[in-house]
Amino acid sequence: MLKRLHLKNFTVFADADFEFGPGLNVLVGTNGTGKSHVLKVGYAVAQTVAGAVQRRHAKPDEITSQGLSFFDVVGLSIRLSNIFLAGTQNKLVRNSIIKQDAQVETSLGQTGDTKLAFSIEYSESPSNKMGEASFVMGEEYVAVATTPVFIQAKEILSLMPDIVGISAQNPDVFDSTYTDLATQLTIRAPKEPPMFAKPILDAWAALMRGTILSEDGRFYFQPATGARFRVGLAAEGFRKLGTLAHLLANGSLTKNATLFWDEPETNLNSALLRELAKALAELASQGFQIILATHSMSLLKEFHILSRELDKEKLPIKYFGLNAEPGQPTTVVTRDDFKYLPDVVALEAELDQADDLEEIFARESR
């Protein structure tokens, strides 16, 4: 799991510290506050560490004085470029009067004894120069490091398997989180899904009145009655649920793989959103780490309701409120209850809308 992420002079952050926990970690903020940036840099770090651990098992002597192999350092640099598509890496350094390098410090694992830190050099001209990188591999993390999963706001089931070829020919169309996800989706699911996932998959099949199937890298919707058809003809909400369902069924998403999800609420109706919230809460309760970004009050309400269910164990959940005044860096506030996030614009706008609607109803009923 990703335990800590400290960002200095990175994109919109001057100095921001994220202490993630096991279970659900919810980033809340309006557009432009850096929610997606947090997910992407966290994902890049988790990918790099998983690759370093795997390489260390294969070639234990391939280590630099900082603890990272040459391939790890180069891989991290390429990964940042391909994930952010910023043109050059110096674009990831925050613009400010103080011309300083961007610094990223992370710790991973339950105890946080695995650490990765790196910097990106400030430059007024295009540059892809990274500064010093350091890596300490903790004993606990070595045994469980698994490639993370990143799900974007846009669904890609309808683009499978063509998205891989499109990305290869046009590398600036999709960032590498899309092609990484596409690769994970190509893994065939066994006939019987893992036991922990079966209740979730059965509930979704009943809700959708059908299932999403994979054949030769392409996805289809199989209704409970009738012939199957291309998944692109199915509701987009079904495709989003189908993405998570397939990752659970084929073993790409496990307790040892952090799930990063950008705006999971996109294009989901209220019924599907409620089912998705239940599934994420269930996975969090089973020990999965989920880091997601949202500005949906409906999703936050669902999590709050689920966290207050009396007949279940307390839901492990943390909220991170991201705010930024015009021209100022984004600040972060951490709470265990979203009600206590101060002045989160994304929430205030939705609350104001609800108040306006109530006022209209009251006026029309007079």
mmCIF file of C-alpha atoms in Angstrom, residues 66-236:
data_model
loop_
_atom_site.group_PDB
_atom_site.id
_atom_site.type_symbol
_atom_site.label_atom_id
_atom_site.label_comp_id
_atom_site.label_asym_id
_atom_site.label_seq_id
_atom_site.Cartn_x
_atom_site.Cartn_y
_atom_site.Cartn_z
ATOM 1 C CA GLN A 66 21.022 5.050 -4.073
ATOM 2 C CA GLY A 67 19.391 1.618 -4.068
ATOM 3 C CA LEU A 68 17.729 1.953 -7.481
ATOM 4 C CA SER A 69 18.993 0.163 -10.562
ATOM 5 C CA PHE A 70 19.736 2.160 -13.692
ATOM 6 C CA PHE A 71 16.642 0.634 -15.288
ATOM 7 C CA ASP A 72 14.485 1.721 -12.341
ATOM 8 C CA VAL A 73 15.625 5.350 -12.606
ATOM 9 C CA VAL A 74 15.154 5.453 -16.373
ATOM 10 C CA GLY A 75 11.844 3.635 -16.030
ATOM 11 C CA LEU A 76 10.573 6.163 -13.481
ATOM 12 C CA SER A 77 11.536 9.063 -15.736
ATOM 13 C CA ILE A 78 9.821 7.519 -18.765
ATOM 14 C CA ARG A 79 6.803 6.569 -16.671
ATOM 15 C CA LEU A 80 6.300 10.144 -15.440
ATOM 16 C CA SER A 81 6.537 11.446 -19.007
ATOM 17 C CA ASN A 82 4.075 8.883 -20.355
ATOM 18 C CA ILE A 83 1.574 9.293 -17.516
ATOM 19 C CA PHE A 84 1.447 13.093 -17.380
ATOM 20 C CA LEU A 85 2.076 13.844 -21.095
ATOM 21 C CA ALA A 86 3.391 17.241 -20.049
ATOM 22 C CA GLY A 87 5.760 17.515 -23.017
ATOM 23 C CA THR A 88 8.849 17.757 -20.824
ATOM 24 C CA GLN A 89 9.280 16.846 -17.169
ATOM 25 C CA ASN A 90 10.240 20.340 -16.054
ATOM 26 C CA LYS A 91 6.580 21.231 -16.740
ATOM 27 C CA LEU A 92 5.770 19.214 -13.600
ATOM 28 C CA VAL A 93 7.724 21.708 -11.476
ATOM 29 C CA ARG A 94 5.432 24.308 -9.942
ATOM 30 C CA ASN A 95 5.612 27.808 -11.374
ATOM 31 C CA SER A 96 6.451 30.248 -8.605
ATOM 32 C CA ILE A 97 8.707 33.156 -7.784
ATOM 33 C CA ILE A 98 11.010 30.768 -5.931
ATOM 34 C CA LYS A 99 12.743 28.688 -8.583
ATOM 35 C CA GLN A 100 13.190 25.338 -6.868
ATOM 36 C CA ASP A 101 13.211 21.706 -7.947
ATOM 37 C CA ALA A 102 10.137 19.548 -7.454
ATOM 38 C CA GLN A 103 10.569 16.898 -4.759
ATOM 39 C CA VAL A 104 8.533 13.745 -4.193
ATOM 40 C CA GLU A 105 8.955 11.597 -1.078
ATOM 41 C CA THR A 106 6.968 8.413 -0.503
ATOM 42 C CA SER A 107 6.741 5.492 1.871
ATOM 43 C CA LEU A 108 5.002 2.205 1.145
ATOM 44 C CA GLY A 109 3.846 -0.880 3.019
ATOM 45 C CA GLN A 110 1.903 -1.182 6.259
ATOM 46 C CA THR A 111 4.901 -0.005 8.273
ATOM 47 C CA GLY A 112 6.182 2.468 5.683
ATOM 48 C CA ASP A 113 9.670 0.972 5.713
ATOM 49 C CA THR A 114 9.893 0.950 1.904
ATOM 50 C CA LYS A 115 10.786 4.444 0.701
ATOM 51 C CA LEU A 116 11.217 6.080 -2.695
ATOM 52 C CA ALA A 117 12.207 9.720 -3.176
ATOM 53 C CA PHE A 118 13.169 11.687 -6.269
ATOM 54 C CA SER A 119 13.345 15.219 -7.607
ATOM 55 C CA ILE A 120 12.737 16.916 -10.942
ATOM 56 C CA GLU A 121 15.067 19.775 -11.749
ATOM 57 C CA TYR A 122 13.717 23.273 -12.308
ATOM 58 C CA SER A 123 14.523 24.616 -15.763
ATOM 59 C CA GLU A 124 13.310 27.603 -17.756
ATOM 60 C CA SER A 125 13.933 25.705 -20.991
ATOM 61 C CA PRO A 126 12.496 22.277 -21.958
ATOM 62 C CA SER A 127 14.185 19.595 -19.864
ATOM 63 C CA ASN A 128 13.651 15.980 -18.814
ATOM 64 C CA LYS A 129 16.363 15.994 -16.169
ATOM 65 C CA MET A 130 15.646 14.222 -12.904
ATOM 66 C CA GLY A 131 17.632 14.934 -9.794
ATOM 67 C CA GLU A 132 18.797 12.470 -7.185
ATOM 68 C CA ALA A 133 16.630 9.397 -6.573
ATOM 69 C CA SER A 134 16.818 7.124 -3.541
ATOM 70 C CA PHE A 135 15.171 3.833 -2.690
ATOM 71 C CA VAL A 136 15.037 1.750 0.480
ATOM 72 C CA MET A 137 13.348 -1.619 0.211
ATOM 73 C CA GLY A 138 11.687 -2.791 3.397
ATOM 74 C CA GLU A 139 11.440 -6.463 4.223
ATOM 75 C CA GLU A 140 7.659 -6.372 4.602
ATOM 76 C CA TYR A 141 7.042 -4.896 1.159
ATOM 77 C CA VAL A 142 9.293 -7.308 -0.737
ATOM 78 C CA ALA A 143 6.892 -10.206 -0.338
ATOM 79 C CA VAL A 144 3.733 -8.357 -1.380
ATOM 80 C CA ALA A 145 4.677 -5.715 -3.978
ATOM 81 C CA THR A 146 2.113 -5.995 -6.771
ATOM 82 C CA THR A 147 1.518 -3.864 -9.858
ATOM 83 C CA PRO A 148 -1.146 -1.247 -9.036
ATOM 84 C CA VAL A 149 -4.332 -0.588 -11.016
ATOM 85 C CA PHE A 150 -5.424 2.798 -12.384
ATOM 86 C CA ILE A 151 -8.970 3.344 -13.690
ATOM 87 C CA GLN A 152 -9.659 6.619 -15.471
ATOM 88 C CA ALA A 153 -12.846 8.680 -15.581
ATOM 89 C CA LYS A 154 -13.330 7.595 -19.211
ATOM 90 C CA GLU A 155 -14.245 3.964 -19.787
ATOM 91 C CA ILE A 156 -12.118 1.945 -22.242
ATOM 92 C CA LEU A 157 -13.920 -1.403 -22.551
ATOM 93 C CA SER A 158 -15.527 -0.208 -25.786
ATOM 94 C CA LEU A 159 -12.062 0.631 -27.178
ATOM 95 C CA MET A 160 -10.594 -2.794 -26.467
ATOM 96 C CA PRO A 161 -8.361 -4.140 -27.922
ATOM 97 C CA ASP A 162 -7.832 -1.339 -30.482
ATOM 98 C CA ILE A 163 -6.688 1.190 -27.885
ATOM 99 C CA VAL A 164 -3.283 -0.495 -27.661
ATOM 100 C CA GLY A 165 -2.631 -0.073 -31.389
ATOM 101 C CA ILE A 166 -4.012 3.469 -31.427
ATOM 102 C CA SER A 167 -1.733 4.442 -28.552
ATOM 103 C CA ALA A 168 1.320 2.886 -30.212
ATOM 104 C CA GLN A 169 0.742 4.914 -33.389
ATOM 105 C CA ASN A 170 -0.308 8.097 -31.584
ATOM 106 C CA PRO A 171 1.485 8.153 -28.199
ATOM 107 C CA ASP A 172 0.066 11.550 -27.218
ATOM 108 C CA VAL A 173 -3.592 10.503 -27.555
ATOM 109 C CA PHE A 174 -3.783 8.368 -24.397
ATOM 110 C CA ASP A 175 -1.510 8.565 -21.380
ATOM 111 C CA SER A 176 0.036 5.279 -20.277
ATOM 112 C CA THR A 177 -2.533 4.655 -17.537
ATOM 113 C CA TYR A 178 -4.942 3.757 -20.368
ATOM 114 C CA THR A 179 -2.603 1.277 -22.025
ATOM 115 C CA ASP A 180 -1.603 -0.188 -18.654
ATOM 116 C CA LEU A 181 -5.267 -0.791 -17.869
ATOM 117 C CA ALA A 182 -5.856 -2.228 -21.337
ATOM 118 C CA THR A 183 -3.023 -4.705 -20.769
ATOM 119 C CA GLN A 184 -4.522 -5.784 -17.447
ATOM 120 C CA LEU A 185 -7.950 -6.168 -19.056
ATOM 121 C CA THR A 186 -6.567 -8.549 -21.700
ATOM 122 C CA ILE A 187 -5.863 -11.151 -19.004
ATOM 123 C CA ARG A 188 -8.510 -13.841 -19.262
ATOM 124 C CA ALA A 189 -10.675 -14.470 -16.237
ATOM 125 C CA PRO A 190 -11.055 -18.063 -14.990
ATOM 126 C CA LYS A 191 -14.459 -19.709 -15.088
ATOM 127 C CA GLU A 192 -14.827 -19.241 -11.345
ATOM 128 C CA PRO A 193 -13.927 -15.799 -9.926
ATOM 129 C CA PRO A 194 -12.125 -15.406 -6.581
ATOM 130 C CA MET A 195 -14.420 -16.115 -3.637
ATOM 131 C CA PHE A 196 -14.114 -12.569 -2.241
ATOM 132 C CA ALA A 197 -15.351 -11.103 -5.550
ATOM 133 C CA LYS A 198 -18.273 -13.455 -6.191
ATOM 134 C CA PRO A 199 -20.901 -11.601 -4.079
ATOM 135 C CA ILE A 200 -20.044 -8.324 -5.823
ATOM 136 C CA LEU A 201 -20.133 -9.843 -9.312
ATOM 137 C CA ASP A 202 -23.417 -11.649 -8.643
ATOM 138 C CA ALA A 203 -25.043 -8.446 -7.357
ATOM 139 C CA TRP A 204 -23.925 -6.487 -10.410
ATOM 140 C CA ALA A 205 -25.103 -9.208 -12.811
ATOM 141 C CA ALA A 206 -28.554 -9.002 -11.227
ATOM 142 C CA LEU A 207 -28.546 -5.200 -11.412
ATOM 143 C CA MET A 208 -27.458 -5.109 -15.074
ATOM 144 C CA ARG A 209 -29.605 -8.129 -15.964
ATOM 145 C CA GLY A 210 -26.605 -9.531 -17.746
ATOM 146 C CA THR A 211 -22.838 -9.872 -17.657
ATOM 147 C CA ILE A 212 -19.862 -8.474 -19.530
ATOM 148 C CA LEU A 213 -17.719 -11.107 -21.242
ATOM 149 C CA SER A 214 -14.290 -11.037 -22.869
ATOM 150 C CA GLU A 215 -13.284 -12.930 -25.980
ATOM 151 C CA ASP A 216 -9.990 -12.456 -27.846
ATOM 152 C CA GLY A 217 -9.447 -9.109 -26.144
ATOM 153 C CA ARG A 218 -12.845 -7.726 -27.132
ATOM 154 C CA PHE A 219 -15.729 -7.231 -24.709
ATOM 155 C CA TYR A 220 -19.394 -8.114 -25.101
ATOM 156 C CA PHE A 221 -22.553 -7.670 -23.065
ATOM 157 C CA GLN A 222 -24.500 -10.880 -22.521
ATOM 158 C CA PRO A 223 -28.069 -10.099 -21.384
ATOM 159 C CA ALA A 224 -29.859 -12.592 -19.164
ATOM 160 C CA THR A 225 -32.064 -13.398 -22.153
ATOM 161 C CA GLY A 226 -31.151 -12.887 -25.799
ATOM 162 C CA ALA A 227 -28.001 -12.701 -27.886
ATOM 163 C CA ARG A 228 -24.827 -10.953 -26.816
ATOM 164 C CA PHE A 229 -23.686 -7.697 -28.432
ATOM 165 C CA ARG A 230 -20.624 -5.446 -28.475
ATOM 166 C CA VAL A 231 -20.091 -3.728 -25.148
ATOM 167 C CA GLY A 232 -20.065 -0.333 -26.863
ATOM 168 C CA LEU A 233 -23.838 -0.697 -27.261
ATOM 169 C CA ALA A 234 -24.315 -1.232 -23.523
ATOM 170 C CA ALA A 235 -24.859 1.626 -21.087
ATOM 171 C CA GLU A 236 -21.619 3.387 -20.156
#
